[in-house]
PDB file of C-alpha atoms in Angstrom:
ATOM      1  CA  UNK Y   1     -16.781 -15.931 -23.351  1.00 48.00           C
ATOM      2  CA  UNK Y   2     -16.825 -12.296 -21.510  1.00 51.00           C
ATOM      3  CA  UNK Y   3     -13.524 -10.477 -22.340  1.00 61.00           C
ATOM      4  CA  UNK Y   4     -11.999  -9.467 -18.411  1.00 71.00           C
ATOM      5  CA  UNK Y   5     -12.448  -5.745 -18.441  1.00 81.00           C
ATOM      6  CA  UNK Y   6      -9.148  -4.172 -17.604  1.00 86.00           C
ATOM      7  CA  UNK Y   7      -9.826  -1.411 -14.653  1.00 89.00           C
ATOM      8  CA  UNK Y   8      -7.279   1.749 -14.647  1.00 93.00           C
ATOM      9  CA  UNK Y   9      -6.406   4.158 -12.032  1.00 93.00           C
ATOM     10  CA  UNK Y  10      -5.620   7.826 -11.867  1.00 95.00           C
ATOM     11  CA  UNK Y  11      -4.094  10.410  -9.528  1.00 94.00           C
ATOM     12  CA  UNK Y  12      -3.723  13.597  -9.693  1.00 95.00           C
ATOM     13  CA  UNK Y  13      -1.809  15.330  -7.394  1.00 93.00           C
ATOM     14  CA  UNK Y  14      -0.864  19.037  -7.564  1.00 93.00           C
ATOM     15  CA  UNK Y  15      -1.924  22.802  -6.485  1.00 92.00           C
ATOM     16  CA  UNK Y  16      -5.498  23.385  -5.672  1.00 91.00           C
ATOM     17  CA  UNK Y  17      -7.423  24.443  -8.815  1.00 89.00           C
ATOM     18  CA  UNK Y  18     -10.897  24.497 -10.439  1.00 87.00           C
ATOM     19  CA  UNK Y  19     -11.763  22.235 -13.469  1.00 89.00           C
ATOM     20  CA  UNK Y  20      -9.869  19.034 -12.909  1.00 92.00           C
ATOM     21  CA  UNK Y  21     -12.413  16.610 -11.949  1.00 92.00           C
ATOM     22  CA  UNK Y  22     -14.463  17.833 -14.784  1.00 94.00           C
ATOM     23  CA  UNK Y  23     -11.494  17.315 -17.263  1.00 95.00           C
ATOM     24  CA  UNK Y  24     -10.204  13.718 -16.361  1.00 95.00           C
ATOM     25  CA  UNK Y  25     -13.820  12.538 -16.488  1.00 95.00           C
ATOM     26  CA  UNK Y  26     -14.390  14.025 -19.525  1.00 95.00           C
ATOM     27  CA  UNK Y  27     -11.466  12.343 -21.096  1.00 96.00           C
ATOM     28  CA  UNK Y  28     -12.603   9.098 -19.673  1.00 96.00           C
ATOM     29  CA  UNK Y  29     -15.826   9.014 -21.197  1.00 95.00           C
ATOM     30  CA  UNK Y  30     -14.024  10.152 -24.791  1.00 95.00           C
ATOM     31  CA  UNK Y  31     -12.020   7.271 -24.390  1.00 95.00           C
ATOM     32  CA  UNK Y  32     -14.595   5.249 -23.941  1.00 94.00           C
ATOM     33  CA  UNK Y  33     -14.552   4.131 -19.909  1.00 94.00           C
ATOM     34  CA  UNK Y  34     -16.860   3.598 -17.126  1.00 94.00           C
ATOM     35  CA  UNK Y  35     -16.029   5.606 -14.088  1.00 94.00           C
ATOM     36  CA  UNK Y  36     -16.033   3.023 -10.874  1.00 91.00           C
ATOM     37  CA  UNK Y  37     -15.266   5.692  -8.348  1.00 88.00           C
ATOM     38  CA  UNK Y  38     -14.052   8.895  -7.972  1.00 90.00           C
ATOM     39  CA  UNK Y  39     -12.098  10.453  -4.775  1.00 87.00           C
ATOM     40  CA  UNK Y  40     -10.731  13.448  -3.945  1.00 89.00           C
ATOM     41  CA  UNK Y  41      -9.021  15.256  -1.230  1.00 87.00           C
ATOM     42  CA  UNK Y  42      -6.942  19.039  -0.474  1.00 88.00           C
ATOM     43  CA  UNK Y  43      -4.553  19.452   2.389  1.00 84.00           C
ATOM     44  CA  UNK Y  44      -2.865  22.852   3.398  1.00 84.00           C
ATOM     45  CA  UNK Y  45      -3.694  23.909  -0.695  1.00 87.00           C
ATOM     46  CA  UNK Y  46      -2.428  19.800  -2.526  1.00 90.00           C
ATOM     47  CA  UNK Y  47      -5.049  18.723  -4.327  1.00 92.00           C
ATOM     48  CA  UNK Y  48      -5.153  14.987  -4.381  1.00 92.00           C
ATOM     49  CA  UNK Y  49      -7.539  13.074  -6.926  1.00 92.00           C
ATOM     50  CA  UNK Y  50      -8.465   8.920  -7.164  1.00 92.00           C
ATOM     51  CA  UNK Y  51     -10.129   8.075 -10.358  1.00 94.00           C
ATOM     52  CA  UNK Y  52     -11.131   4.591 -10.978  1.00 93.00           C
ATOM     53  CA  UNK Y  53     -12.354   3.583 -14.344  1.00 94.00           C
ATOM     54  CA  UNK Y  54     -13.326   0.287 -16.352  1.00 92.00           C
ATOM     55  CA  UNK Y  55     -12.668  -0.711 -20.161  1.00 92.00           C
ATOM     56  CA  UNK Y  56     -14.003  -3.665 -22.371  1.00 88.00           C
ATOM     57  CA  UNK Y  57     -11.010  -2.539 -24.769  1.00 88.00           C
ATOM     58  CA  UNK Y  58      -8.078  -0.024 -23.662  1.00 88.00           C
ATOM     59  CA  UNK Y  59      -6.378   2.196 -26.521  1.00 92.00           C
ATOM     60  CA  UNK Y  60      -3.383   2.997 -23.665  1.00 92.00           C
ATOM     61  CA  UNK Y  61      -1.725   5.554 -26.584  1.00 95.00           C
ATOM     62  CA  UNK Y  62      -5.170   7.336 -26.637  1.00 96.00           C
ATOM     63  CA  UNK Y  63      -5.570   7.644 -23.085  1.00 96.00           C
ATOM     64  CA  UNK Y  64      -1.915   8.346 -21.928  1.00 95.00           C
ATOM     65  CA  UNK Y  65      -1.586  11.265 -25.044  1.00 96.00           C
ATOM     66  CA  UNK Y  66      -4.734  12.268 -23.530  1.00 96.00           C
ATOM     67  CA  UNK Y  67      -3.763  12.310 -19.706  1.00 96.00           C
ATOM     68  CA  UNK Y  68      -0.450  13.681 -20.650  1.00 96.00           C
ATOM     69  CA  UNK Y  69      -2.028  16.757 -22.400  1.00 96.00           C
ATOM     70  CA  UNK Y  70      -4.028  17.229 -19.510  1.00 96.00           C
ATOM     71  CA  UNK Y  71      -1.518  17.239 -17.361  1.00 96.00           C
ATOM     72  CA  UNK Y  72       0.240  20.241 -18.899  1.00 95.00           C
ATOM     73  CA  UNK Y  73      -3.204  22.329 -19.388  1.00 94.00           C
ATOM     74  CA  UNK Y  74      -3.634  21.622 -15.275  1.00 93.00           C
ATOM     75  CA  UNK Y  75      -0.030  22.119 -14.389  1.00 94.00           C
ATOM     76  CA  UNK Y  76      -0.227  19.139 -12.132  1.00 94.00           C
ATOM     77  CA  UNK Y  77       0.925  15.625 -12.348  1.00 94.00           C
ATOM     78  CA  UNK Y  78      -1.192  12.894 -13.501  1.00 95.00           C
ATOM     79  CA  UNK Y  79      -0.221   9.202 -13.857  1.00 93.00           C
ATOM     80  CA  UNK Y  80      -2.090   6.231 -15.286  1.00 94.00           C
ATOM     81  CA  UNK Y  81      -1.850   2.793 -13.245  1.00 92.00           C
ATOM     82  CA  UNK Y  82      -3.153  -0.195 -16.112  1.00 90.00           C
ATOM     83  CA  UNK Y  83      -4.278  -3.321 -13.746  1.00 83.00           C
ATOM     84  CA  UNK Y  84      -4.184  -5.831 -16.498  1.00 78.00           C
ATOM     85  CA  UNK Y  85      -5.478  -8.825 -14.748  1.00 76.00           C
ATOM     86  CA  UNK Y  86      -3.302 -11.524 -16.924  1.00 79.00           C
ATOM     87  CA  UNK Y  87      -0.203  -9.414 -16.031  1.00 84.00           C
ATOM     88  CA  UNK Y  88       1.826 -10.428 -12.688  1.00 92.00           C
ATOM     89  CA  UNK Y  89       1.519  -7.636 -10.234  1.00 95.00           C
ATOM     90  CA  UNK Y  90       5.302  -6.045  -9.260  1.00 96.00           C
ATOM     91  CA  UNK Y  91       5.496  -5.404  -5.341  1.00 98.00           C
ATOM     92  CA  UNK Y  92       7.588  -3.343  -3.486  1.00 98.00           C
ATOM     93  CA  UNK Y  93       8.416  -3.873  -0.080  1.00 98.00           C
ATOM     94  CA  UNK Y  94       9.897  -0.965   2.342  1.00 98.00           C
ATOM     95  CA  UNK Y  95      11.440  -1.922   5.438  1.00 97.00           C
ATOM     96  CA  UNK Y  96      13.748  -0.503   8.101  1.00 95.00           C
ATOM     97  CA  UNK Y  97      15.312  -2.837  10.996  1.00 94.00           C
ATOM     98  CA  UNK Y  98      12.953  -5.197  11.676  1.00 95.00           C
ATOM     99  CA  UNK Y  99      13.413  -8.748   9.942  1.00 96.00           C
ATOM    100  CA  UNK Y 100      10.402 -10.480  10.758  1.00 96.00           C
ATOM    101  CA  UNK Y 101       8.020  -9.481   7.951  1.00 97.00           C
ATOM    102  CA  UNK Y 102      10.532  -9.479   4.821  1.00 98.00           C
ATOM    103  CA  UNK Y 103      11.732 -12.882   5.931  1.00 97.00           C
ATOM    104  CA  UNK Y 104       8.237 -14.213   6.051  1.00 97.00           C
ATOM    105  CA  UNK Y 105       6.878 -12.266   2.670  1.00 98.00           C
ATOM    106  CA  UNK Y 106       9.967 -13.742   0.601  1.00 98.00           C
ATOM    107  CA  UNK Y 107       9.869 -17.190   2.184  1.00 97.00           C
ATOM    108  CA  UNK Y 108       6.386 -17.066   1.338  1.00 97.00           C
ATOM    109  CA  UNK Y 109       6.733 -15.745  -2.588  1.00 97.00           C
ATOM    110  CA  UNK Y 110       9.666 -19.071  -2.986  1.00 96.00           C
ATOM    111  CA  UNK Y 111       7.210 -21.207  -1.379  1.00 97.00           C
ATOM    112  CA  UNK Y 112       4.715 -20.225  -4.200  1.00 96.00           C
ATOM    113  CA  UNK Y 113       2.140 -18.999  -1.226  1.00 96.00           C
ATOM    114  CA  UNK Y 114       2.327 -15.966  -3.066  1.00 96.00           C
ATOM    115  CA  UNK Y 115       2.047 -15.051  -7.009  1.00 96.00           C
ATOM    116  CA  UNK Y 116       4.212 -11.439  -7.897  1.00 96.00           C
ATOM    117  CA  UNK Y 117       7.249 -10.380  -8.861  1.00 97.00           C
ATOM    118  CA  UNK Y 118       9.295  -8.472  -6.050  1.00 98.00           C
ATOM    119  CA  UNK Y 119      11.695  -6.263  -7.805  1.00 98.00           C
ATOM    120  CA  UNK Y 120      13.098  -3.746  -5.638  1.00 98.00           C
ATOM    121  CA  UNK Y 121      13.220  -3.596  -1.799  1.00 98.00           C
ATOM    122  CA  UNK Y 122      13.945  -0.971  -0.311  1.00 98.00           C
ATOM    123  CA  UNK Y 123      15.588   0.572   3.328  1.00 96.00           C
ATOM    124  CA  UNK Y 124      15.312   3.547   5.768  1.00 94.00           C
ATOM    125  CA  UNK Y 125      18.777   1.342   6.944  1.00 92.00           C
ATOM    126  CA  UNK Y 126      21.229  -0.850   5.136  1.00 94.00           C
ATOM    127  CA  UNK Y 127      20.335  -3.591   7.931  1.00 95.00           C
ATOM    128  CA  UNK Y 128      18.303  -6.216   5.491  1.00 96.00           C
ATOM    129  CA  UNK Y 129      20.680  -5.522   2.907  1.00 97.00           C
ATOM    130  CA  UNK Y 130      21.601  -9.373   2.930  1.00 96.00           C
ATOM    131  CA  UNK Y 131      18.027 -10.931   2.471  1.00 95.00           C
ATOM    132  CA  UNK Y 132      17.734  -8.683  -0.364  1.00 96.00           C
ATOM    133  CA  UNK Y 133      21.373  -9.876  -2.057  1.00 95.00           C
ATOM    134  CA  UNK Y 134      21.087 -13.391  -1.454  1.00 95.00           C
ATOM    135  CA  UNK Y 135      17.645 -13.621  -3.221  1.00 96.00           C
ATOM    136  CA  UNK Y 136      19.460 -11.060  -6.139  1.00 97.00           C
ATOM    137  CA  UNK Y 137      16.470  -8.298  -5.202  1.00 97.00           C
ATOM    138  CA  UNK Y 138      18.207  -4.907  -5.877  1.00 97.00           C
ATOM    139  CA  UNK Y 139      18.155  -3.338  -2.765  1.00 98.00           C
ATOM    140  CA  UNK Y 140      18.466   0.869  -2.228  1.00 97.00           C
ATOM    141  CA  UNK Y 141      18.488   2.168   1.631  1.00 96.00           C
ATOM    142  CA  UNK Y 142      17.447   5.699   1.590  1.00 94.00           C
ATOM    143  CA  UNK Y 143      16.768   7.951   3.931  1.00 88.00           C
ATOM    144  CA  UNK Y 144      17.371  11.633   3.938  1.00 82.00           C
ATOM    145  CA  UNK Y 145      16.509  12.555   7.940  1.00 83.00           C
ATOM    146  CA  UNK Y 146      16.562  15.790   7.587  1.00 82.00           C
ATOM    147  CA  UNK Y 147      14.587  16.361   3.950  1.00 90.00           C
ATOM    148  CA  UNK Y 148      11.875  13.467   4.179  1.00 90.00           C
ATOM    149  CA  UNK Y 149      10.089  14.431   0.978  1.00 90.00           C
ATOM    150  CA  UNK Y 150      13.415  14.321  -0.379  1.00 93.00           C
ATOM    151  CA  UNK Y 151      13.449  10.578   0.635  1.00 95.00           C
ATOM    152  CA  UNK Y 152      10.127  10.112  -0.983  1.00 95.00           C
ATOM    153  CA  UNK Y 153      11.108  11.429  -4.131  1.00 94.00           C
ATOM    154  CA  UNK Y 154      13.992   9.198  -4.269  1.00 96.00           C
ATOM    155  CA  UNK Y 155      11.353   6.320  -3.690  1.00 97.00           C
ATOM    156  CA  UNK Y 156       8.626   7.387  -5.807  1.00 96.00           C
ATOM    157  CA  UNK Y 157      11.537   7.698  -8.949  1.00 95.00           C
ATOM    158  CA  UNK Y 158      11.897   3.899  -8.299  1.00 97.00           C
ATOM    159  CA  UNK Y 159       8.345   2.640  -7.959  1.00 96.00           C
ATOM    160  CA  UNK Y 160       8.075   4.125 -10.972  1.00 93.00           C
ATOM    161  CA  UNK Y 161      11.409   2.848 -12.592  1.00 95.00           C
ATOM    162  CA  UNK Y 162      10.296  -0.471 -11.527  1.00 96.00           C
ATOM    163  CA  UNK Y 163       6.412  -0.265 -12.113  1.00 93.00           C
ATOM    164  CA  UNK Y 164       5.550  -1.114  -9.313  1.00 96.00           C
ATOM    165  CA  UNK Y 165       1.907  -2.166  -8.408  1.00 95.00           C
ATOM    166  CA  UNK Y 166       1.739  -2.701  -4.609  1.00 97.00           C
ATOM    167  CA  UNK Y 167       4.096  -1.308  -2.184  1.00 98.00           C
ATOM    168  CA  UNK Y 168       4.162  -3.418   1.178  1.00 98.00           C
ATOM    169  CA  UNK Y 169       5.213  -1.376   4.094  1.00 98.00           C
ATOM    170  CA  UNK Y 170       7.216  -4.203   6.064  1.00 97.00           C
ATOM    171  CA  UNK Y 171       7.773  -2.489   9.599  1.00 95.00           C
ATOM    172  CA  UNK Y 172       8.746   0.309   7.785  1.00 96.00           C
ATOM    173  CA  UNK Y 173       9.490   3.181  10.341  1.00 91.00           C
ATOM    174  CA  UNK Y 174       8.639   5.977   8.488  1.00 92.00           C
ATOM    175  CA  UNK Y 175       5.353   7.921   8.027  1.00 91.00           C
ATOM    176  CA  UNK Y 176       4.457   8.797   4.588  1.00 93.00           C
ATOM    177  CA  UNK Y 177       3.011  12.292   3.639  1.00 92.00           C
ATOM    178  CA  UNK Y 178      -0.070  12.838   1.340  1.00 89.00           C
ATOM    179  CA  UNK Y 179       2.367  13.828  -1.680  1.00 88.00           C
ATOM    180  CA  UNK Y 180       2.974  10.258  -1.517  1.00 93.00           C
ATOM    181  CA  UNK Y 181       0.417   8.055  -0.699  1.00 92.00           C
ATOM    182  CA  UNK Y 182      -2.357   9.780  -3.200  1.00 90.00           C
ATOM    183  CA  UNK Y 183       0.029   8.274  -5.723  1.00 91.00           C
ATOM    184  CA  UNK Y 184      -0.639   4.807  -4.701  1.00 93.00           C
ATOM    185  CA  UNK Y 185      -4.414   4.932  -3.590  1.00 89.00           C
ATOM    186  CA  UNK Y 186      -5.239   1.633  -1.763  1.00 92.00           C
ATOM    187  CA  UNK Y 187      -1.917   0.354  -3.305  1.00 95.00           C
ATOM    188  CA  UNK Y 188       0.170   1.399   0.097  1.00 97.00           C
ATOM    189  CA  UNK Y 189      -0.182  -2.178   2.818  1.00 98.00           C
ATOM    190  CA  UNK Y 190       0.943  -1.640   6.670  1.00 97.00           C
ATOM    191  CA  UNK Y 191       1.114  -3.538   9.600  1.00 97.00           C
ATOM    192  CA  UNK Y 192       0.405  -2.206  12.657  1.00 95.00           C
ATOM    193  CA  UNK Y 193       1.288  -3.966  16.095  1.00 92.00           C
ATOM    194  CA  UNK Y 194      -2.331  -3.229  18.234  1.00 93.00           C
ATOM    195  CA  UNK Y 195      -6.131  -4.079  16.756  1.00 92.00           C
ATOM    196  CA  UNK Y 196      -6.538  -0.810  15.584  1.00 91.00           C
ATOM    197  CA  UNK Y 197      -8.422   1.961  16.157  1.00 90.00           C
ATOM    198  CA  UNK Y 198      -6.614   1.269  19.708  1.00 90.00           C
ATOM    199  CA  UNK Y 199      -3.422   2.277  20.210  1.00 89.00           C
ATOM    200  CA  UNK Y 200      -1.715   3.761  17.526  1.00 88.00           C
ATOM    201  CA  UNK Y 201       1.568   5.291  17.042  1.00 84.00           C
ATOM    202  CA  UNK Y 202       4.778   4.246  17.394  1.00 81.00           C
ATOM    203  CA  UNK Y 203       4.464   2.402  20.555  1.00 87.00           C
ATOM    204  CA  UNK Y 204       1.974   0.116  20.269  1.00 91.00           C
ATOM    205  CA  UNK Y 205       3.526  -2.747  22.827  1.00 91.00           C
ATOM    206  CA  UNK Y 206       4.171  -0.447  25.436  1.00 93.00           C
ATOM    207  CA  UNK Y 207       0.744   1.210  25.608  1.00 92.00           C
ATOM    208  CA  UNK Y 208      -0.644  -2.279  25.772  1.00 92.00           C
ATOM    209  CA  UNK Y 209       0.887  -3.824  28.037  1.00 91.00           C
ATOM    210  CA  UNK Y 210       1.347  -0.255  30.206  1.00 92.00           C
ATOM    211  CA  UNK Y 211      -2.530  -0.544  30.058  1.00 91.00           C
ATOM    212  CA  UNK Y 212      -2.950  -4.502  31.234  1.00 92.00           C
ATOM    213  CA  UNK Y 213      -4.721  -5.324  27.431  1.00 92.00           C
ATOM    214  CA  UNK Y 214      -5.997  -8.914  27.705  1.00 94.00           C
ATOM    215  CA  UNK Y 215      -5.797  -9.371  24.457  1.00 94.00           C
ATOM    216  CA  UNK Y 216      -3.192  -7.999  22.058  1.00 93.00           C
ATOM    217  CA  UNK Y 217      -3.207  -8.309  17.894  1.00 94.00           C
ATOM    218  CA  UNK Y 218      -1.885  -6.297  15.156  1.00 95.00           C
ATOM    219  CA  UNK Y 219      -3.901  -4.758  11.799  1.00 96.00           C
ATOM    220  CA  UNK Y 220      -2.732  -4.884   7.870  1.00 97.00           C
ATOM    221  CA  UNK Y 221      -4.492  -2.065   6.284  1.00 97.00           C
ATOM    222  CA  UNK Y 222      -4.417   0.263   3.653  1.00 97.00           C
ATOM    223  CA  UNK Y 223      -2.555   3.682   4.205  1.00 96.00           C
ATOM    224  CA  UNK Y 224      -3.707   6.830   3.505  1.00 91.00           C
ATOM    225  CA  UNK Y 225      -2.973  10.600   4.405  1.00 87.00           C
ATOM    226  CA  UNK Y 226      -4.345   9.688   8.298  1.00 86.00           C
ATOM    227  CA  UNK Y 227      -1.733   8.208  10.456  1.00 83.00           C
ATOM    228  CA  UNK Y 228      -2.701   4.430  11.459  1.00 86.00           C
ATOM    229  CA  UNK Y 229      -6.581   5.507  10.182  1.00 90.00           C
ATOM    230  CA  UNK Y 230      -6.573   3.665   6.620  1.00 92.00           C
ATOM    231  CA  UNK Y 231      -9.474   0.567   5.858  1.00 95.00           C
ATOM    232  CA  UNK Y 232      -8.625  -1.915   7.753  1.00 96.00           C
ATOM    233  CA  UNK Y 233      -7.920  -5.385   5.329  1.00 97.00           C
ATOM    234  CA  UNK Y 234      -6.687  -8.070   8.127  1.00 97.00           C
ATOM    235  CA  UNK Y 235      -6.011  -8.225  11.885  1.00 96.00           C
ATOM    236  CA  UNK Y 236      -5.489 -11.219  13.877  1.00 96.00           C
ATOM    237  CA  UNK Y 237      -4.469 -11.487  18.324  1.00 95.00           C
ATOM    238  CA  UNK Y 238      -3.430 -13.608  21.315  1.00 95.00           C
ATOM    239  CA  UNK Y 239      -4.727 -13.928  24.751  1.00 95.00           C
ATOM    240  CA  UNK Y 240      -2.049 -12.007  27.433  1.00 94.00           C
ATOM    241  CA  UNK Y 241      -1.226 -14.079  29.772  1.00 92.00           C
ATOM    242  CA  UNK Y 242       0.239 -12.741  33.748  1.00 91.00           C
ATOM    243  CA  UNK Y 243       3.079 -13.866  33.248  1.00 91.00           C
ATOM    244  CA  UNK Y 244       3.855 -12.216  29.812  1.00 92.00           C
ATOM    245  CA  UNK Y 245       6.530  -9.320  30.284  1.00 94.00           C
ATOM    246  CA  UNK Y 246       6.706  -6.538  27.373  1.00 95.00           C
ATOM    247  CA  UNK Y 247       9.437  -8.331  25.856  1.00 94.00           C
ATOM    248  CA  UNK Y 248       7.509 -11.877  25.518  1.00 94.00           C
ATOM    249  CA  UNK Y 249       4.087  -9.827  24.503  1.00 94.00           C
ATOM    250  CA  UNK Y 250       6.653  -7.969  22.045  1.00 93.00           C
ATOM    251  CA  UNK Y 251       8.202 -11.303  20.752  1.00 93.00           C
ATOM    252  CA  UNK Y 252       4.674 -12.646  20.335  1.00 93.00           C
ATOM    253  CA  UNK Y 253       3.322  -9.666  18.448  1.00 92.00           C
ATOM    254  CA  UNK Y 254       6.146  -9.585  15.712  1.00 93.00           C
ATOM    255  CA  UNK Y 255       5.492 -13.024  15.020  1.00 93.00           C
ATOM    256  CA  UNK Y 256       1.868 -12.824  14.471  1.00 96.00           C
ATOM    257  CA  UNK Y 257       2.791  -9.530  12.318  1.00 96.00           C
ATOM    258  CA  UNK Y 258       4.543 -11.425   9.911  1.00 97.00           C
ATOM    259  CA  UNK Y 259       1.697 -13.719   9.740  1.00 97.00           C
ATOM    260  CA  UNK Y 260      -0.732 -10.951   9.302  1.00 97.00           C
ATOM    261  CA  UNK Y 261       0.805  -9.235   6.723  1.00 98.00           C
ATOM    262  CA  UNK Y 262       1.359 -12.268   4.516  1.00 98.00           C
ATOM    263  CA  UNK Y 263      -2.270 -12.695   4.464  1.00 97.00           C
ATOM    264  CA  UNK Y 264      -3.415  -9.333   3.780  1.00 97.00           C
ATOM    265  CA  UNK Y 265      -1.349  -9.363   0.551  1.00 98.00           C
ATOM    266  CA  UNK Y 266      -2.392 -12.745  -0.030  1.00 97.00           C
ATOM    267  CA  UNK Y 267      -5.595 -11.521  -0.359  1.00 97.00           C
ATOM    268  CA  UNK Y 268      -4.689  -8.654  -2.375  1.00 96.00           C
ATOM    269  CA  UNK Y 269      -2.504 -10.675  -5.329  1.00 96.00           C
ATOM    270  CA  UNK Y 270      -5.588 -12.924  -5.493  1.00 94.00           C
ATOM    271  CA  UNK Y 271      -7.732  -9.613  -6.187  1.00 91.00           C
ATOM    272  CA  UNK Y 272     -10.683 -10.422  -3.520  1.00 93.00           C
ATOM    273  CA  UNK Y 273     -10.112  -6.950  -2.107  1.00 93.00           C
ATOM    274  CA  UNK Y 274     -12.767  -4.309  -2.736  1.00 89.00           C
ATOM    275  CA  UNK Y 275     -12.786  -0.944  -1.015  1.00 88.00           C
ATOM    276  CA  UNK Y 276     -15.840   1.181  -0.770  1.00 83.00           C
ATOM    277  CA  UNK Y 277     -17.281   3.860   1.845  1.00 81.00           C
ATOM    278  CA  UNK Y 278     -14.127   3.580   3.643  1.00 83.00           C
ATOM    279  CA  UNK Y 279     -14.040  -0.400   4.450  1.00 92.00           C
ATOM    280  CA  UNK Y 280     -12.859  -3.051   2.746  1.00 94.00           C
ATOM    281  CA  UNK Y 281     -14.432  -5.663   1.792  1.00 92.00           C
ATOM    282  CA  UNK Y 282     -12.938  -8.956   1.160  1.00 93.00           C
ATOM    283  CA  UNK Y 283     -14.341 -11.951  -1.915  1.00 88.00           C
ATOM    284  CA  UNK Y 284     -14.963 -15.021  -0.703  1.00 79.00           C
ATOM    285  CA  UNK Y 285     -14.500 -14.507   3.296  1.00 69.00           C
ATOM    286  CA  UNK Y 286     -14.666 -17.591   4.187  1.00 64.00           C
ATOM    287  CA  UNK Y 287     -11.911 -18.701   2.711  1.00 69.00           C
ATOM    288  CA  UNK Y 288      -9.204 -16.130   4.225  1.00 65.00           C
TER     289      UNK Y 288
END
């Protein structure tokens, strides 16, 4: 019987420099992996680095002492994510006002629909405070208007303290800078209320329906430093009708939102989710 390889991720995030690609894949091949893919990225002088890698056996001492050494030669802060595929994967979900998707993701994870642990939820507002508490989910609303990377520092110390795997973006208000989301490479699921590329933004409903769209649908999909750009994983729609108002086409939307979401990490906790040359591409499609 083939031993499950177990794949690892690392990011690298810190001030532009030369060498670092070279060094991390050095280290990888020393340690006796198989690169899978390799991405990089620099905005306005942050250097942002994806490494994924493959091992028949993992020495995670070797590799972390490694990674950890290299990350004080560089100056810049690399982290090792271990996706161990007999290990449940920890989620957490972000939210602001909006109840629709956390009430469907965590009726969904008692109903056994879905297989995780959700540890931690957290708020931009103490609204869903009480879904959180009555399920015993610590709960943290945070939200520092005027500092935002402030607020995702705060956020980032948890998804760490809580090891988190996959962080679900459950109408979650907020947009998240490329300090953050190169941490969590294809590990960062929206929704989005229009069948994107059209119409995004914060006002999805209104452009729609300002517009006389037929047919209106929302998209799950991976977030990266591009505002409503990411691969798209999931998108579903309904027929307008005349005599749908904004609110009804609204009402109708955040239903279906819920639904879509639920999928899209469905699909990702079962692991038939691969992303390559920017799409993703989903294992077993018949079956979604």
């Amino acid at each position: 019987m083939v031993k499950p390889r177990t794949l690892i991720e690392v990011t690298v995030v810190g001030k532009d420099r030369g060498g670092v690609v070279a060094d991390i894949t050095n280290l990888i091949f020393k340690t006796g992996g198989n690169i899978e893919q390799v991405n990089q990225n620099v905005v306005r002088g942050l250097f942002g680095m994806h490494l994924e890698a493959s091992y028949q056996t993992v020495d995670r001492n070797e590799i972390d002492g490694g990674m950890r050494s290299l990350s004080n030669k560089l100056g810049m802060e690399i982290k090792v994510h271990y996706d161990d595929p007999n290990r449940l994967r920890n989620v957490a979900i972000l939210v602001s006002k909006q109840p629709n998707c956390l009430t469907k993701l965590l009726e969904a994870k008692e109903q056994g629909l879905i297989s995780c642990n959700i540890p931690v939820i957290i708020g931009s507002d103490q609204i869903l405070e009480d879904q959180a508490k009555a399920r015993g989910i610590p709960f943290y609303g945070i939200d520092d208007k005027q500092d935002p990377l402030s607020t995702e520092a705060k956020i980032l110390k948890l998804t760490d303290q809580y090891d988190i795997d996959l962080i679900i973006l459950a109408r979650y208000m907020r947009v998240l800078s490329p300090n953050f989301v190169w941490r969590y490479p294809h590990r960062i699921i929206n929704i989005h209320p229009s069948l994107l590329p059209a119409f995004p933004g914060a006002y999805a409903y209104v452009q729609a329906y300002e517009r006389g769209a037929k047919i209106v649908g929302c998209t799950a999909h991976f977030v990266t430093e591009d505002l409503d750009q990411g691969p798209i994983i999931y998108q579903d729609s309904f027929r307008v009708n005349e005599q749908d108002t904004l609110d009804t086409i609204r009402e109708r939307g955040q239903s279906l939102e819920a639904e879509t979401l639920l999928k899209a990490t469905k699909l990702y906790l079962e692991r038939r989710l691969e992303v390559y040359w920017g799409r993703v591409h989903v294992l077993d499609n018949n079956n979604v």
